[in-house]
Short mmCIF file of C-alpha atoms in Angstrom, two decimals:
data_model
loop_
_atom_site.label_atom_id
_atom_site.label_comp_id
_atom_site.label_asym_id
_atom_site.label_seq_id
_atom_site.Cartn_x
_atom_site.Cartn_y
_atom_site.Cartn_z
CA MET A 7 35.77 20.82 240.23
CA THR A 8 39.32 20.43 238.96
CA THR A 9 41.00 22.53 236.31
CA ARG A 10 39.79 19.99 233.82
CA ARG A 11 36.20 21.16 233.82
CA ALA A 12 35.06 17.84 232.41
CA VAL A 13 36.87 14.59 231.83
CA SER A 14 34.12 13.58 229.47
CA VAL A 15 31.11 15.15 227.83
CA LEU A 16 28.89 12.76 229.74
CA ALA A 17 30.15 13.90 233.14
CA ALA A 18 30.03 17.57 232.16
CA ILE A 19 26.51 17.49 230.88
CA VAL A 20 24.96 15.35 233.60
CA ALA A 21 26.50 17.54 236.31
CA ALA A 22 25.42 20.69 234.53
CA SER A 23 21.85 19.54 234.02
CA LEU A 24 21.51 18.71 237.73
CA ALA A 25 23.08 22.01 238.78
CA VAL A 26 20.94 24.18 236.57
CA SER A 27 17.71 22.43 237.39
CA ALA A 28 18.30 23.77 240.90
CA CYS A 29 18.82 27.24 239.48
CA HIS A 30 15.29 27.43 238.13
CA THR A 31 13.91 29.04 241.28
CA PHE A 32 13.11 32.40 239.71
CA PRO A 33 9.56 31.93 238.36
CA ARG A 34 8.09 35.14 237.06
CA PRO A 35 5.58 36.18 234.42
CA PHE A 36 6.70 37.14 230.96
CA ALA A 37 7.82 40.76 231.04
CA GLY A 38 8.21 43.18 228.21
CA GLY A 39 6.87 44.02 224.81
CA GLY A 40 7.97 41.00 222.81
CA GLY A 41 4.60 39.28 222.63
CA ALA A 42 3.31 36.28 224.58
CA PRO A 43 5.58 33.40 225.44
CA HIS A 44 5.44 30.68 222.82
CA LYS A 45 3.95 27.39 223.96
CA ARG A 46 5.13 25.01 221.26
CA GLY A 47 7.96 22.66 222.17
CA PRO A 48 10.23 20.72 219.82
CA ASP A 49 8.42 18.32 217.52
CA GLU A 50 8.57 14.77 218.94
CA SER A 51 6.97 13.04 215.96
CA ASN A 52 9.98 12.84 213.64
CA ARG A 53 12.68 11.81 216.11
CA ILE A 54 14.70 8.68 215.46
CA SER A 55 17.49 6.90 217.30
CA LEU A 56 20.66 8.89 218.02
CA LEU A 57 22.75 5.77 217.33
CA GLU A 58 20.96 5.24 214.04
CA LEU A 59 21.63 8.84 213.05
CA ASN A 60 25.30 8.67 213.97
CA ASP A 61 25.66 5.64 211.74
CA GLN A 62 24.51 7.83 208.85
CA LEU A 63 27.17 10.52 209.34
CA ARG A 64 29.76 9.67 206.72
CA VAL A 65 31.80 11.32 204.00
CA SER A 66 29.95 11.68 200.69
CA ASP A 67 31.32 9.45 197.93
CA SER A 68 30.70 12.23 195.40
CA LEU A 69 32.54 14.90 197.46
CA ARG A 70 35.41 12.85 198.85
CA GLY A 71 38.70 14.37 197.64
CA GLN A 72 36.94 17.18 195.76
CA ASP A 73 38.10 20.80 195.94
CA PHE A 74 35.91 23.66 197.18
CA PHE A 75 36.12 27.43 197.51
CA LEU A 76 37.72 28.78 200.66
CA PRO A 77 38.20 32.56 200.94
CA ALA A 78 41.81 33.72 201.19
CA PRO A 79 43.01 34.79 204.66
CA GLN A 80 42.21 38.43 205.42
CA PRO A 81 43.47 40.70 208.22
CA GLN A 82 41.08 41.08 211.14
CA ALA A 83 41.80 44.29 213.05
CA SER A 84 39.47 43.56 215.97
CA TRP A 85 37.20 40.91 217.50
CA PRO A 86 34.64 42.91 219.48
CA LEU A 87 32.02 40.20 220.04
CA PRO A 88 32.25 36.52 221.04
CA GLY A 89 31.85 35.45 217.40
CA GLY A 90 33.77 38.36 215.92
CA THR A 91 30.80 40.21 214.38
CA PRO A 92 27.09 40.67 215.21
CA GLU A 93 26.35 37.80 212.79
CA GLN A 94 28.83 35.69 214.85
CA SER A 95 30.50 35.02 211.52
CA VAL A 96 34.08 35.53 210.30
CA GLU A 97 35.52 33.78 207.23
CA ASN A 98 39.31 33.16 207.18
CA VAL A 99 41.58 35.31 209.34
CA ASP A 100 45.21 36.14 208.59
CA ALA A 101 46.72 35.24 211.97
CA ALA A 102 49.46 33.28 213.77
CA PRO A 103 51.16 31.58 210.79
CA SER A 104 53.90 30.04 212.95
CA PHE A 105 51.39 28.72 215.53
CA GLN A 106 53.75 29.24 218.48
CA ILE A 107 53.18 30.72 221.93
CA ALA A 108 54.26 34.37 222.02
CA TRP A 109 53.38 35.07 225.66
CA ARG A 110 51.06 34.08 228.48
CA ARG A 111 49.63 36.28 231.25
CA PRO A 112 47.46 35.56 234.34
CA ILE A 113 44.01 37.17 234.30
CA GLY A 114 42.71 36.38 237.81
CA GLU A 115 40.79 33.54 239.50
CA ARG A 116 41.04 30.14 237.86
CA SER A 117 38.25 27.57 237.50
CA ALA A 118 37.46 25.83 240.77
CA ARG A 119 34.74 23.70 242.33
CA HIS A 120 32.06 26.39 242.26
CA SER A 121 33.37 28.67 239.53
CA ASP A 122 34.43 28.44 235.91
CA VAL A 123 36.27 30.56 233.39
CA GLU A 124 33.57 30.74 230.74
CA ALA A 125 33.73 34.10 228.93
CA PRO A 126 35.24 34.25 225.43
CA PRO A 127 37.84 37.02 225.12
CA VAL A 128 37.26 39.99 222.83
CA MET A 129 39.79 42.34 221.22
CA ALA A 130 39.47 45.96 220.08
CA ASP A 131 41.51 49.17 220.04
CA GLY A 132 44.74 47.29 220.74
CA LYS A 133 43.38 45.65 223.91
CA VAL A 134 42.24 42.16 224.79
CA PHE A 135 39.38 42.06 227.30
CA VAL A 136 38.85 38.99 229.48
CA MET A 137 36.83 37.76 232.46
CA ASP A 138 38.05 35.36 235.16
CA ALA A 139 36.17 32.64 237.08
CA MET A 140 34.67 35.15 239.54
CA ALA A 141 33.52 37.57 236.83
CA ASP A 142 36.31 40.13 237.35
CA VAL A 143 37.01 41.98 234.09
CA SER A 144 40.45 43.11 232.92
CA ALA A 145 42.04 44.75 229.88
CA HIS A 146 45.43 43.69 228.49
CA ASP A 147 47.75 45.12 225.88
CA ALA A 148 47.17 43.05 222.72
CA GLN A 149 50.88 42.93 221.84
CA THR A 150 52.43 42.21 225.23
CA GLY A 151 49.61 40.98 227.47
CA ALA A 152 50.40 43.60 230.13
CA GLN A 153 47.40 44.35 232.32
CA LEU A 154 46.01 47.86 231.75
CA TRP A 155 43.14 47.84 234.23
CA ARG A 156 41.00 45.48 236.28
CA VAL A 157 37.46 45.83 237.68
CA ASP A 158 35.57 43.75 240.23
CA LEU A 159 31.85 44.11 239.49
CA ARG A 160 30.58 41.70 242.15
CA PRO A 161 27.95 43.13 244.48
CA LYS A 162 29.45 43.90 247.88
CA ASP A 163 26.65 42.42 249.99
CA LYS A 164 26.89 38.82 251.20
CA HIS A 165 24.13 37.66 248.84
CA GLY A 166 25.92 39.06 245.79
CA ARG A 167 29.05 37.10 246.59
CA GLY A 168 27.28 33.75 246.35
CA ARG A 169 29.38 30.92 245.06
CA ASN A 170 27.20 30.44 241.95
CA GLY A 171 27.85 33.90 240.59
CA PHE A 172 30.37 32.81 237.96
CA GLY A 173 29.92 33.05 234.21
CA GLY A 174 28.84 35.78 231.85
CA GLY A 175 30.78 37.51 229.13
CA ILE A 176 31.88 40.72 227.46
CA ALA A 177 31.40 42.66 224.23
CA PHE A 178 32.89 45.87 222.83
CA ASP A 179 31.22 48.70 220.93
CA ASN A 180 32.16 52.34 220.32
CA GLY A 181 34.80 52.56 223.06
CA LYS A 182 32.60 50.86 225.65
CA LEU A 183 32.73 47.39 227.15
CA TYR A 184 29.46 45.60 227.93
CA VAL A 185 29.57 42.99 230.67
CA THR A 186 27.08 40.32 231.73
CA SER A 187 27.58 38.29 234.89
CA GLY A 188 26.35 35.31 236.86
CA PHE A 189 26.01 37.79 239.71
CA ARG A 190 22.83 38.97 237.96
CA LEU A 191 23.92 42.17 236.30
CA VAL A 192 24.57 43.94 233.02
CA ALA A 193 27.08 46.80 233.00
CA GLU A 194 28.84 49.27 230.73
CA LEU A 195 32.51 50.12 231.32
CA ASP A 196 34.78 52.62 229.63
CA ALA A 197 37.11 50.42 227.57
CA ASN A 198 40.11 52.69 228.14
CA THR A 199 39.87 53.06 231.91
CA GLY A 200 37.44 50.44 233.23
CA HIS A 201 35.26 53.20 234.70
CA LEU A 202 31.72 51.98 235.44
CA ASP A 203 29.20 53.99 233.41
CA TRP A 204 26.04 52.11 234.38
CA MET A 205 24.92 48.83 235.94
CA THR A 206 21.49 47.18 235.69
CA PRO A 207 20.50 44.22 237.90
CA THR A 208 18.71 41.19 236.43
CA ASP A 209 16.40 38.66 238.06
CA ALA A 210 18.37 35.58 236.98
CA PRO A 211 22.07 34.83 236.47
CA LEU A 212 23.61 35.50 233.07
CA HIS A 213 26.05 32.83 231.92
CA ALA A 214 26.14 34.09 228.32
CA ALA A 215 28.15 36.86 226.72
CA PRO A 216 26.09 39.72 225.31
CA THR A 217 25.69 40.75 221.70
CA VAL A 218 25.67 44.50 221.04
CA ALA A 219 24.02 45.83 217.87
CA ASN A 220 21.50 48.41 216.73
CA GLY A 221 21.84 50.41 219.96
CA ARG A 222 20.89 47.48 222.19
CA VAL A 223 22.58 44.89 224.37
CA TYR A 224 21.08 41.40 223.90
CA VAL A 225 21.64 38.48 226.30
CA VAL A 226 19.89 35.21 227.31
CA ASP A 227 19.60 34.38 231.03
CA VAL A 228 19.55 30.94 232.71
CA ASP A 229 15.74 30.97 232.65
CA ASP A 230 15.79 31.08 228.84
CA GLU A 231 14.60 34.67 228.73
CA LEU A 232 16.13 36.95 226.13
CA LEU A 233 16.74 40.35 227.71
CA THR A 234 17.49 43.60 225.90
CA PHE A 235 18.92 46.85 227.26
CA VAL A 236 19.37 50.30 225.78
CA GLU A 237 23.08 50.57 225.01
CA THR A 238 23.58 54.13 226.20
CA THR A 239 21.59 54.00 229.46
CA GLY A 240 21.23 50.36 230.54
CA VAL A 241 17.45 50.71 230.74
CA GLN A 242 15.77 47.36 230.11
CA ASP A 243 13.82 47.22 226.85
CA TRP A 244 11.74 44.34 225.47
CA THR A 245 12.11 40.70 226.54
CA TYR A 246 11.26 37.34 225.02
CA GLN A 247 10.56 34.18 227.02
CA GLY A 248 11.83 30.97 225.46
CA LEU A 249 10.52 27.55 226.37
CA THR A 250 12.23 26.65 229.65
CA GLU A 251 14.01 23.34 230.20
CA PRO A 252 15.04 21.89 233.60
CA ALA A 253 17.91 19.91 232.03
CA ARG A 254 20.45 22.05 230.26
CA ILE A 255 24.17 22.75 229.90
CA LEU A 256 26.08 25.32 231.94
CA MET A 257 27.32 26.92 228.74
CA ALA A 258 25.31 29.70 227.21
CA SER A 259 24.81 31.09 223.73
CA SER A 260 25.04 34.65 222.43
CA PRO A 261 22.43 35.83 219.88
CA ALA A 262 23.35 36.64 216.28
CA VAL A 263 22.10 39.84 214.63
CA SER A 264 21.83 40.69 210.93
CA ASN A 265 20.29 44.07 210.06
CA ASP A 266 16.90 44.08 211.85
CA THR A 267 16.74 40.33 212.57
CA LEU A 268 18.02 38.66 215.74
CA VAL A 269 18.51 34.90 216.03
CA ALA A 270 18.74 33.29 219.47
CA SER A 271 18.98 29.69 220.65
CA PHE A 272 17.60 28.16 223.84
CA ALA A 273 17.97 25.12 226.11
CA SER A 274 14.78 23.69 224.58
CA GLY A 275 16.67 23.13 221.33
CA GLU A 276 14.79 25.93 219.59
CA VAL A 277 16.28 28.50 217.24
CA VAL A 278 14.13 31.62 217.17
CA ALA A 279 14.24 34.69 214.91
CA LEU A 280 12.93 38.01 216.25
CA LYS A 281 12.67 41.62 215.16
CA THR A 282 15.45 43.55 216.84
CA ASP A 283 13.34 46.63 217.60
CA ASN A 284 10.43 45.02 219.47
CA GLY A 285 10.99 41.25 219.82
CA THR A 286 8.23 40.20 217.44
CA GLU A 287 8.73 36.52 216.61
CA LEU A 288 9.44 35.83 212.93
CA TRP A 289 9.94 32.06 213.12
CA ASP A 290 10.78 29.25 215.53
CA GLN A 291 12.62 26.10 214.48
CA PRO A 292 13.40 23.18 216.86
CA LEU A 293 16.67 21.25 216.43
CA SER A 294 16.09 17.92 218.13
CA ARG A 295 16.19 14.44 216.61
CA THR A 296 16.67 12.04 219.52
CA THR A 297 14.20 9.83 221.30
CA ARG A 298 13.69 10.61 224.96
CA THR A 299 14.93 7.27 226.31
CA ASN A 300 17.63 8.37 228.78
CA ALA A 301 18.91 11.39 230.71
CA LEU A 302 21.20 12.58 227.94
CA SER A 303 18.46 12.48 225.30
CA GLU A 304 16.47 14.89 227.47
CA ILE A 305 19.11 17.58 226.93
CA ARG A 306 18.36 19.45 223.70
CA ASP A 307 20.34 22.58 224.48
CA ILE A 308 22.02 24.64 221.76
CA ALA A 309 25.04 25.75 223.77
CA GLY A 310 27.01 27.09 220.80
CA ARG A 311 26.17 30.36 219.11
CA PRO A 312 23.85 30.42 216.08
CA VAL A 313 25.75 31.84 213.10
CA ILE A 314 24.31 33.95 210.27
CA TYR A 315 26.17 33.61 206.97
CA LYS A 316 25.02 34.54 203.46
CA GLY A 317 21.29 34.36 204.24
CA ASP A 318 21.37 31.17 206.31
CA VAL A 319 21.50 30.37 210.03
CA PHE A 320 23.78 27.53 211.15
CA ALA A 321 23.40 25.90 214.57
CA ILE A 322 24.23 22.67 216.41
CA SER A 323 22.06 20.98 219.04
CA HIS A 324 23.14 18.59 221.76
CA ALA A 325 20.21 16.44 220.58
CA ALA A 326 22.00 15.32 217.39
CA GLU A 327 21.05 17.92 214.82
CA MET A 328 23.15 20.44 212.93
CA ALA A 329 21.13 22.48 210.48
CA ALA A 330 21.18 25.25 207.92
CA ILE A 331 18.02 27.37 208.19
CA ASP A 332 16.85 30.06 205.79
CA LEU A 333 17.14 33.35 207.70
CA ARG A 334 14.14 34.91 206.01
CA THR A 335 11.61 32.07 206.31
CA GLY A 336 12.94 29.78 209.04
CA THR A 337 12.76 26.79 206.68
CA PRO A 338 15.51 24.20 207.21
CA ARG A 339 17.57 23.76 204.04
CA TRP A 340 19.32 20.65 205.35
CA SER A 341 20.19 18.91 208.60
CA ILE A 342 22.75 16.27 209.54
CA PRO A 343 23.17 14.11 212.68
CA VAL A 344 25.81 16.04 214.59
CA SER A 345 25.58 16.29 218.38
CA GLY A 346 27.61 19.13 219.83
CA ILE A 347 27.99 21.99 222.28
CA THR A 348 30.08 24.12 219.93
CA THR A 349 29.58 26.87 217.35
CA PRO A 350 29.77 26.00 213.64
CA TRP A 351 32.04 27.98 211.30
CA PRO A 352 30.66 28.61 207.78
CA THR A 353 33.03 30.08 205.20
CA GLY A 354 33.10 29.94 201.42
CA ASP A 355 31.49 26.75 200.12
CA VAL A 356 31.64 24.84 203.40
CA VAL A 357 30.80 24.83 207.10
CA TYR A 358 33.08 23.34 209.74
CA ALA A 359 31.99 21.89 213.07
CA ILE A 360 33.37 19.79 215.94
CA ASP A 361 31.11 17.24 217.60
CA GLN A 362 31.19 15.73 221.09
CA SER A 363 33.39 12.83 219.99
CA GLY A 364 36.11 15.15 218.69
CA ASN A 365 35.19 14.72 215.03
CA VAL A 366 35.92 17.74 212.86
CA ILE A 367 33.57 17.76 209.89
CA CYS A 368 33.72 19.74 206.67
CA ALA A 369 30.25 19.91 205.14
CA SER A 370 28.94 21.48 201.96
CA ARG A 371 27.20 24.73 202.84
CA GLU A 372 24.58 24.04 200.17
CA THR A 373 23.70 20.41 200.88
CA GLY A 374 25.20 19.36 204.23
CA GLN A 375 27.08 16.48 202.60
CA LEU A 376 30.55 15.85 204.00
CA TYR A 377 33.80 16.51 202.13
CA TRP A 378 35.86 14.98 204.93
CA MET A 379 35.81 14.08 208.63
CA THR A 380 38.81 13.94 211.00
CA ASN A 381 38.88 12.74 214.60
CA LEU A 382 41.10 14.85 216.87
CA ASN A 383 41.31 12.34 219.69
CA THR A 384 44.46 10.36 218.94
CA PRO A 385 43.90 6.59 219.38
CA PRO A 386 46.02 4.98 222.12
CA ALA A 387 49.25 3.25 221.19
CA PRO A 388 49.15 -0.57 220.82
CA VAL A 389 49.48 -2.39 224.15
CA GLU A 390 51.98 -5.18 224.56
CA LYS A 391 50.55 -8.65 225.08
CA GLY A 392 49.86 -9.34 228.74
CA LYS A 393 49.91 -5.70 229.81
CA LYS A 394 46.90 -3.75 230.99
CA PRO A 395 45.88 -1.00 228.55
CA PRO A 396 46.09 2.53 229.99
CA LYS A 397 42.92 4.36 230.88
CA THR A 398 42.01 6.77 228.09
CA VAL A 399 39.78 9.83 228.25
CA ASN A 400 38.67 11.54 225.08
CA ALA A 401 39.34 15.26 224.97
CA VAL A 402 36.51 17.76 224.78
CA TRP A 403 37.22 20.27 222.01
CA SER A 404 36.24 23.92 221.71
CA SER A 405 34.44 25.65 218.89
CA PRO A 406 36.70 26.05 215.85
CA ILE A 407 37.96 29.14 214.07
CA VAL A 408 39.62 29.35 210.65
CA ALA A 409 42.94 31.21 210.49
CA ASP A 410 45.48 31.07 207.66
CA SER A 411 43.34 28.39 205.98
CA ARG A 412 43.68 26.17 209.06
CA ILE A 413 41.02 25.08 211.50
CA ILE A 414 42.17 25.99 215.01
CA ALA A 415 40.67 24.51 218.17
CA VAL A 416 41.72 23.89 221.78
CA SER A 417 40.87 21.13 224.23
CA ASP A 418 40.34 20.34 227.91
CA THR A 419 43.56 18.31 227.78
CA GLY A 420 45.59 21.48 227.23
CA GLU A 421 46.21 21.08 223.52
CA ALA A 422 45.78 23.41 220.55
CA VAL A 423 45.54 21.91 217.08
CA ALA A 424 45.86 23.27 213.54
CA ILE A 425 44.16 21.35 210.73
CA ASN A 426 44.40 21.90 206.98
CA ALA A 427 41.01 23.39 206.14
CA LYS A 428 40.98 21.85 202.65
CA THR A 429 42.03 18.30 203.47
CA GLY A 430 41.33 17.76 207.17
CA GLN A 431 44.93 16.71 207.82
CA VAL A 432 46.28 17.62 211.25
CA GLN A 433 49.25 19.92 210.60
CA SER A 434 50.45 20.64 214.13
CA ARG A 435 49.62 20.15 217.79
CA LEU A 436 50.71 22.58 220.50
CA LYS A 437 50.78 22.04 224.27
CA LEU A 438 49.24 25.03 226.05
CA GLY A 439 50.20 23.97 229.56
CA ASP A 440 46.63 23.94 230.86
CA ASP A 441 43.11 22.93 229.90
CA ALA A 442 41.11 25.15 227.56
CA LEU A 443 37.46 24.89 226.54
CA ILE A 444 36.73 28.42 225.31
CA GLY A 445 37.07 28.79 221.55
CA PRO A 446 40.05 30.92 220.47
CA ILE A 447 39.76 34.29 218.70
CA ALA A 448 41.98 35.78 215.99
CA ALA A 449 42.74 39.48 215.48
CA GLY A 450 45.68 41.76 214.88
CA GLY A 451 47.69 38.88 213.44
CA MET A 452 47.49 36.90 216.71
CA ILE A 453 45.37 34.07 218.08
CA TYR A 454 44.24 34.46 221.70
CA VAL A 455 43.26 31.61 224.02
CA VAL A 456 41.91 31.74 227.60
CA THR A 457 42.57 28.66 229.75
CA GLU A 458 40.88 27.10 232.76
CA ALA A 459 43.83 28.28 234.86
CA ALA A 460 42.82 31.88 234.02
CA GLU A 461 45.69 32.54 231.67
CA LEU A 462 45.56 34.58 228.48
CA ILE A 463 47.82 32.98 225.85
CA ALA A 464 48.81 34.67 222.61
CA LEU A 465 49.91 32.63 219.58
CA ARG A 466 52.02 34.41 216.99
#
């Protein structure tokens, strides 16, 4: 694999689905106190053509050009979890007004044929914590990028150093760093020194970052099992087995937690709400609207994080459905035909999302109708008569954030973009110098980006 992890969504997803189908060699009975595994798959009866649905995604005539409420930018002192908070929800961050590179620092092994930089960075206590392509964890000064410590958590035996041990993620809570890894482990480190406090092995690789809340560490493994661990000891607690899928994406989702309710998404295209203390299922909602007519339509994964915001859950499926679901009842309030592998960003009256074609959409949070839609993939310049047009490859864009009333995203063509959050107009484009697919974070007045070349870049 090159530094461009995917030259197209098609190539990325087909390769990932083949790779992960081979990973499903860890059959085991459901373990834990979360109740029996659910048997219901996504509803096939109401699916209609993906092409037909995409034709319906258009700006609403009644909302076009209309104003809406967007919260004013607010300082964000830290970003301890992949989505900023346990709900995976932040509104509008006061950060990086000039949108220029302040510094860049190497963080370790870059993406290669059998390894990927996948973990979103987190920031807390004046440090940015990152993970490289081989799951080494390091801490960096948030103002200068200087490395403070580095830890290699890979098992030392020959089996632990297998080439498919990449992936995982990190989360911060109460001075501790919680690490999940494709090398089949969950660990707690001291955030100031990197000292290993505890490590718990898992049966399957963990490609997702954990969510830490209510005294537990929550993470979903590649077998679609939600695992929980006691935060202070690493002892495994209850588990929940999602419906497994042989075809999925090698990107994983972190659960969202609000009070005593946890919301997780799975490769089956299901969004599930559970009680945080024992894993009791509260509701289960499938997000899948395509017909199963080709290999891509088989992939219903929700690779982006579900987001909890003002009593609703927002999520995007690869199978052409973005929905707002009532957190309490699990009833969909609306859905629109958006196919994506990214995390939506609700704030104020709207919710932003980026689909697989590079369309940024601004939808009403109440109805799902679109205020505007902007495509980030610049069309090629006109070709002179008689000349062969250049080969074009659409960029794959990361999940968005909102900072200084701009939508910020990065791409696998090494570009960062800032878009006016009210109008959808592209305000500026910035060359990062290398491909980036991990969504940026914003804290301490800065925006932080991790690239495929294993560089941490700070935007001022």
